[in-house]
PDB file of C-alpha atoms in Angstrom:
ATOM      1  CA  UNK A   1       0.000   0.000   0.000  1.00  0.00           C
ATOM      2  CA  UNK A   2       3.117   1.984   0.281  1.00  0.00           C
ATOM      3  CA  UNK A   3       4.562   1.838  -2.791  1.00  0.00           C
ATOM      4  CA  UNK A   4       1.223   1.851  -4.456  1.00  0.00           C
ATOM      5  CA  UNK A   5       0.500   5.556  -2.495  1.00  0.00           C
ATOM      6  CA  UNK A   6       4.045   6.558  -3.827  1.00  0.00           C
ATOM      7  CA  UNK A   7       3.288   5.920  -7.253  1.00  0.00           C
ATOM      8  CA  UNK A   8       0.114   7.254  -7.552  1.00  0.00           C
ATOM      9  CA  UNK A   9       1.880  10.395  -6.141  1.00  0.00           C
ATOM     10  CA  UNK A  10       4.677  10.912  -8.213  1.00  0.00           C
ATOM     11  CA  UNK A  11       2.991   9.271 -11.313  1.00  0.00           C
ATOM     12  CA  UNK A  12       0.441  12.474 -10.836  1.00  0.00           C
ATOM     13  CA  UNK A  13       3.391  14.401 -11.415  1.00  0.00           C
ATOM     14  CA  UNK A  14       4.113  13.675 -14.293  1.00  0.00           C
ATOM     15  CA  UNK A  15       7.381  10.931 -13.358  1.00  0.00           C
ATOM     16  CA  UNK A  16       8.034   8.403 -15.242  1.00  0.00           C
ATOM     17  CA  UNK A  17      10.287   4.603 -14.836  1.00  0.00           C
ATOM     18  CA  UNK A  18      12.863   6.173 -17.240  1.00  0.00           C
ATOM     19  CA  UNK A  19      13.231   9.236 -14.507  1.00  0.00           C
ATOM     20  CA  UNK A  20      12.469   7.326 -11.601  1.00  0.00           C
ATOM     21  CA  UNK A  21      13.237   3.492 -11.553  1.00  0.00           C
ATOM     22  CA  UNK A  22      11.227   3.166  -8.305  1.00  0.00           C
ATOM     23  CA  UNK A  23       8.022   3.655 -10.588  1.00  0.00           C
ATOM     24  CA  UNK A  24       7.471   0.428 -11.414  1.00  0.00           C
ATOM     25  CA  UNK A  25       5.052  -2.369 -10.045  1.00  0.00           C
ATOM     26  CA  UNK A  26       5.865  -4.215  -6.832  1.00  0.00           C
ATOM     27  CA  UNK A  27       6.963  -7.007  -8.398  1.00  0.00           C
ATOM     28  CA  UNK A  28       9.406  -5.249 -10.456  1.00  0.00           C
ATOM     29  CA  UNK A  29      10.389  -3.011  -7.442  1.00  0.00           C
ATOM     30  CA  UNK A  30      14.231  -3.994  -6.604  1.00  0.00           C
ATOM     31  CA  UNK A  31      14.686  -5.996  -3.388  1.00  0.00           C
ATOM     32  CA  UNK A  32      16.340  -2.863  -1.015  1.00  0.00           C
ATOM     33  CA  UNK A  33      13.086  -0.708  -2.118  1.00  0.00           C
ATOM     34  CA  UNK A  34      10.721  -3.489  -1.309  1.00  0.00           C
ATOM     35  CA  UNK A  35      12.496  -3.798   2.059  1.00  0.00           C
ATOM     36  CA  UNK A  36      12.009  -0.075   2.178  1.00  0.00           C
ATOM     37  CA  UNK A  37       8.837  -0.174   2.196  1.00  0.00           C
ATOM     38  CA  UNK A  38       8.775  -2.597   4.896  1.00  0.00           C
ATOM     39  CA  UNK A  39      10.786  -0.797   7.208  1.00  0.00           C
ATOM     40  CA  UNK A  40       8.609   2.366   6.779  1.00  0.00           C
ATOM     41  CA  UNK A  41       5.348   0.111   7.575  1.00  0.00           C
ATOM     42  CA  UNK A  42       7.662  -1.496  10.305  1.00  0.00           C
ATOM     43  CA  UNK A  43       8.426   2.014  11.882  1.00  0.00           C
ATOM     44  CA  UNK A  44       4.313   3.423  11.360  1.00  0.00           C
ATOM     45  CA  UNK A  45       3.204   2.665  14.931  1.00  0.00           C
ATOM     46  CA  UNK A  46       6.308   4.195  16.482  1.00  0.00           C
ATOM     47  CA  UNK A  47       5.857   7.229  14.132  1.00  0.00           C
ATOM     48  CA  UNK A  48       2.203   7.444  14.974  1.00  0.00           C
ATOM     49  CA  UNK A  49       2.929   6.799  19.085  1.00  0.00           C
ATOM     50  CA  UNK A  50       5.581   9.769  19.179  1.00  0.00           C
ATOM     51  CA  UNK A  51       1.826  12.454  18.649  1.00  0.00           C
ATOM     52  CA  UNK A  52      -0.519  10.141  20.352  1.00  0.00           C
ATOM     53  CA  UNK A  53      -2.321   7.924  18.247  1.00  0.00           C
ATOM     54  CA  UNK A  54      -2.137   4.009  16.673  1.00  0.00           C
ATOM     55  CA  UNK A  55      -3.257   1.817  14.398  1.00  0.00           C
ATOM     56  CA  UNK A  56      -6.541  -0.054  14.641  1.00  0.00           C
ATOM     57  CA  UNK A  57      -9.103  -2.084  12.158  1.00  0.00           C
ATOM     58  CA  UNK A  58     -11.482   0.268  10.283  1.00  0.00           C
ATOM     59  CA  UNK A  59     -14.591   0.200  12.457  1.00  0.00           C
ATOM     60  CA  UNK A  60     -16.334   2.763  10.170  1.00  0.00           C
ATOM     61  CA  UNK A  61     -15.876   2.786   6.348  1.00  0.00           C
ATOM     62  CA  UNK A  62     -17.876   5.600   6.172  1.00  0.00           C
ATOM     63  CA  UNK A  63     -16.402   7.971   8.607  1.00  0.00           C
ATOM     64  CA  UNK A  64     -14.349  11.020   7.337  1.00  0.00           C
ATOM     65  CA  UNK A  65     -10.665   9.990   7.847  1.00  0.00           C
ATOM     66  CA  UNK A  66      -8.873  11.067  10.559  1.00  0.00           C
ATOM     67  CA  UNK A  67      -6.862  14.655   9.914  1.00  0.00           C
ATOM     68  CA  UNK A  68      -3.386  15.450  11.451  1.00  0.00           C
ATOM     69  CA  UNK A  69      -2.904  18.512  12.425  1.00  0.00           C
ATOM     70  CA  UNK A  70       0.069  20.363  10.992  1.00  0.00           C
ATOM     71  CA  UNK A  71       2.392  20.058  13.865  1.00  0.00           C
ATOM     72  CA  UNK A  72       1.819  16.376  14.329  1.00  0.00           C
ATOM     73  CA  UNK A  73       2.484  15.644  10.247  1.00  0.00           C
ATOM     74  CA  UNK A  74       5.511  17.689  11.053  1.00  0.00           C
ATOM     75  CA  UNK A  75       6.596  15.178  13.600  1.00  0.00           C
ATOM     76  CA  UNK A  76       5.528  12.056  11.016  1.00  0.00           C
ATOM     77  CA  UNK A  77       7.685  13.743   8.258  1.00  0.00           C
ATOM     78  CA  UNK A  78      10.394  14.612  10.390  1.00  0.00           C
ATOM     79  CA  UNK A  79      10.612  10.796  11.600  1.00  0.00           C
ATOM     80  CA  UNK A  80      10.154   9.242   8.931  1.00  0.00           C
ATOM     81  CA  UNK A  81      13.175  11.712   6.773  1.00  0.00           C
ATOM     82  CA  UNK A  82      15.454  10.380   9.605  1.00  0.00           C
ATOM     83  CA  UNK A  83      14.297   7.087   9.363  1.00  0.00           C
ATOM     84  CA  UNK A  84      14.677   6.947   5.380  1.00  0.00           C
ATOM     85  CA  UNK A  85      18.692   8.906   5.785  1.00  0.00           C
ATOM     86  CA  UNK A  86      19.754   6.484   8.246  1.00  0.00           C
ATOM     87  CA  UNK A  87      18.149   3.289   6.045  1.00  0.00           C
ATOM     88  CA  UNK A  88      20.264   5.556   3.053  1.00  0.00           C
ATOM     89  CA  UNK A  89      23.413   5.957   4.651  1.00  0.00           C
ATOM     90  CA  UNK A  90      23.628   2.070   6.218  1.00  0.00           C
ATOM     91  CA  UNK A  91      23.305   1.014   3.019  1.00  0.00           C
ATOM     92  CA  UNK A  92      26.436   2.720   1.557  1.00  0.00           C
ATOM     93  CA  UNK A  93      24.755   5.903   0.028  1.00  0.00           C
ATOM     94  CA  UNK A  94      26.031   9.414   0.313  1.00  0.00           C
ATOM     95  CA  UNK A  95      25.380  12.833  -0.124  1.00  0.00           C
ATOM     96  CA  UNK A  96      26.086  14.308  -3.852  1.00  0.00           C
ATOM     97  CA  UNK A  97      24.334  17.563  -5.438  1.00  0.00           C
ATOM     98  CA  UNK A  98      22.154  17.505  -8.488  1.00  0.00           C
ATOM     99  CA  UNK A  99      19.681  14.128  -8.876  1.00  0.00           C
ATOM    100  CA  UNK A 100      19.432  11.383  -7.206  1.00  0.00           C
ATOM    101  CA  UNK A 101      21.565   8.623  -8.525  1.00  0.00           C
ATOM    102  CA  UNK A 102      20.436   4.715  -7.613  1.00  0.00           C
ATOM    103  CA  UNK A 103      23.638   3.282  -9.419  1.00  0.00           C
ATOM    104  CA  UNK A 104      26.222   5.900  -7.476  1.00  0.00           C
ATOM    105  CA  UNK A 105      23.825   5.356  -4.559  1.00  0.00           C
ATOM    106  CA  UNK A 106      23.798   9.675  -4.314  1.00  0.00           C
ATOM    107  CA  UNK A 107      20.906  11.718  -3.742  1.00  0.00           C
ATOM    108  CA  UNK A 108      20.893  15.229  -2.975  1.00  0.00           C
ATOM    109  CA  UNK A 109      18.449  14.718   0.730  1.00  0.00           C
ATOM    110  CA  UNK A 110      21.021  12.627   2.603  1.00  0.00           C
ATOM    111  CA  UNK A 111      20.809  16.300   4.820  1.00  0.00           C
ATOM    112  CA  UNK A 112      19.265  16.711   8.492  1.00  0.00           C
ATOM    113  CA  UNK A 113      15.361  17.985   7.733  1.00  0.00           C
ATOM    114  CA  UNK A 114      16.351  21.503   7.780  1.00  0.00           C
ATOM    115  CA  UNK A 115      18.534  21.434   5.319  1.00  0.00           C
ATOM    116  CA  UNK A 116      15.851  19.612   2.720  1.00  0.00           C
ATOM    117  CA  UNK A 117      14.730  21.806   0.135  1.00  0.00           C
ATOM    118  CA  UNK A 118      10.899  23.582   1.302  1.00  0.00           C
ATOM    119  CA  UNK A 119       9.521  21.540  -1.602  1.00  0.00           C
ATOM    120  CA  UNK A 120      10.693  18.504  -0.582  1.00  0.00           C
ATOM    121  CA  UNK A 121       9.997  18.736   3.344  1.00  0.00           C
ATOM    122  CA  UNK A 122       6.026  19.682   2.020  1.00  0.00           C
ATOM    123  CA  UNK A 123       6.403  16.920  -0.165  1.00  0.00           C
ATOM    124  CA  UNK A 124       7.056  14.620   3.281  1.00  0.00           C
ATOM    125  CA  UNK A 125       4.350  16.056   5.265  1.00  0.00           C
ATOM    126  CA  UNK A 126       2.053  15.795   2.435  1.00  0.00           C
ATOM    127  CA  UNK A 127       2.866  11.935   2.888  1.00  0.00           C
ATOM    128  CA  UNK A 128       2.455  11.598   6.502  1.00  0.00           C
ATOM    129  CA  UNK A 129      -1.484  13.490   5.787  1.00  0.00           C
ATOM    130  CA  UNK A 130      -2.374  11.079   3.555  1.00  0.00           C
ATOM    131  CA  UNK A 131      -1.688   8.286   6.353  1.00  0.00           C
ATOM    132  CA  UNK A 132      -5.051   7.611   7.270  1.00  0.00           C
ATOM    133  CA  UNK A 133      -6.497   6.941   3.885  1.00  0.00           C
ATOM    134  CA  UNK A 134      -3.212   4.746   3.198  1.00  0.00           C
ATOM    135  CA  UNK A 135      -4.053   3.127   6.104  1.00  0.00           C
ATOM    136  CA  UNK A 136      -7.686   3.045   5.102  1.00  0.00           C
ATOM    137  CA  UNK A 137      -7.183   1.479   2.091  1.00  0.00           C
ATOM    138  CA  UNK A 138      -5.565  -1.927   3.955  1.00  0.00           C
ATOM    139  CA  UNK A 139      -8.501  -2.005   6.398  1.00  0.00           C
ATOM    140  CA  UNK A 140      -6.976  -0.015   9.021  1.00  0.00           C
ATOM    141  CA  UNK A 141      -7.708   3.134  11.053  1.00  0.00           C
ATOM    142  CA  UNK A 142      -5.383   5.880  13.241  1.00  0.00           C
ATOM    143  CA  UNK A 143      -6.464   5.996  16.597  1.00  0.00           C
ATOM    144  CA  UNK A 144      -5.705   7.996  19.841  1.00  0.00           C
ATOM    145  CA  UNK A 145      -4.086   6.245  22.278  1.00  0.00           C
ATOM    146  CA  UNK A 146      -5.690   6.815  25.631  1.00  0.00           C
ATOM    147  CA  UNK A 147      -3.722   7.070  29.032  1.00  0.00           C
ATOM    148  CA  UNK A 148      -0.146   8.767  29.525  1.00  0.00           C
ATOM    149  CA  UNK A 149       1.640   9.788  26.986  1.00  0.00           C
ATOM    150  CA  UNK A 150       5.124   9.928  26.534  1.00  0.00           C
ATOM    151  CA  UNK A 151       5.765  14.300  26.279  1.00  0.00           C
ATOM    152  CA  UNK A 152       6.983  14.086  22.124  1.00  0.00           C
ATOM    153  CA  UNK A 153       5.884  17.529  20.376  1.00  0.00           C
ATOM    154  CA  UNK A 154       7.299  18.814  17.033  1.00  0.00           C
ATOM    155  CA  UNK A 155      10.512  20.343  18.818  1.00  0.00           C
ATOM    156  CA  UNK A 156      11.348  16.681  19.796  1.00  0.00           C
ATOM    157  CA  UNK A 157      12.445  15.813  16.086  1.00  0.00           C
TER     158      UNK A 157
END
């Protein structure tokens, strides 16, 4: 559900396989991406846990989906941009200007979130809103924990 979200995304943009060779079918998806992808899902209820909520099954397929509010898709896309740069950098890519490069493993975001271009951190955020109908879409719902909560606001990433 991932990968499908990210190519609807950047399909809508106008990419295509020849500019970005992650824009391809699952199947066709090379192994690190599809491990990518499972990492990120991996890492969703710790993302989601950090502002207060989890993951439950839909109970209503009806119901408007839940809406972040901008601080807390702030934290998600702050999270998961450190989560994707460490993944990055373990697996022997670095930091290069200009496009991202799969076979010199470069890309110009291997930077802390404030250095990402504005674009790109929207771009990330954007991704973290659309959670809850990725979620959605696999049967699932975001939820508010209830009880203490670790004290994890926007300054904490």
């Amino acid at each position: 559900a991932i990968h499908a979200a990210y190519l609807a995304d950047r399909r809508s943009r106008g990419e295509t396989p020849a500019v970005n060779p992650a824009l391809v079918p699952w199947e066709e998806l090379s192994l690190d991406l599809r491990e990518s992808n499972r990492r990120q899902a991996d890492e969703l209820g710790v993302r989601l846990a950090a502002i207060g909520y989890d993951v439950a099954p839909l109970s209503d397929w009806e119901a408007e989906r839940h809406r972040f509010s901008d601080d807390e898709a702030e934290v998600l896309a702050r999270m998961e941009h450190e989560r994707w740069r460490k993944e990055r950098s373990a697996a022997g890519w670095t930091w290069a200007p200009g496009s991202k490069d799969p076979r010199r493993r470069t890309s110009p975001y291997l930077v802390e979130w404030s250095e990402l271009p504005p674009a790109t951190r929207e771009e990330n955020r954007a991704a973290a809103r659309r959670l809850p109908h990725l979620l959605a879409d696999v049967g699932l719902q975001v939820v508010r924990l209830t009880g203490p909560q670790p004290s994890r606001g926007p300054t904490a990433w």
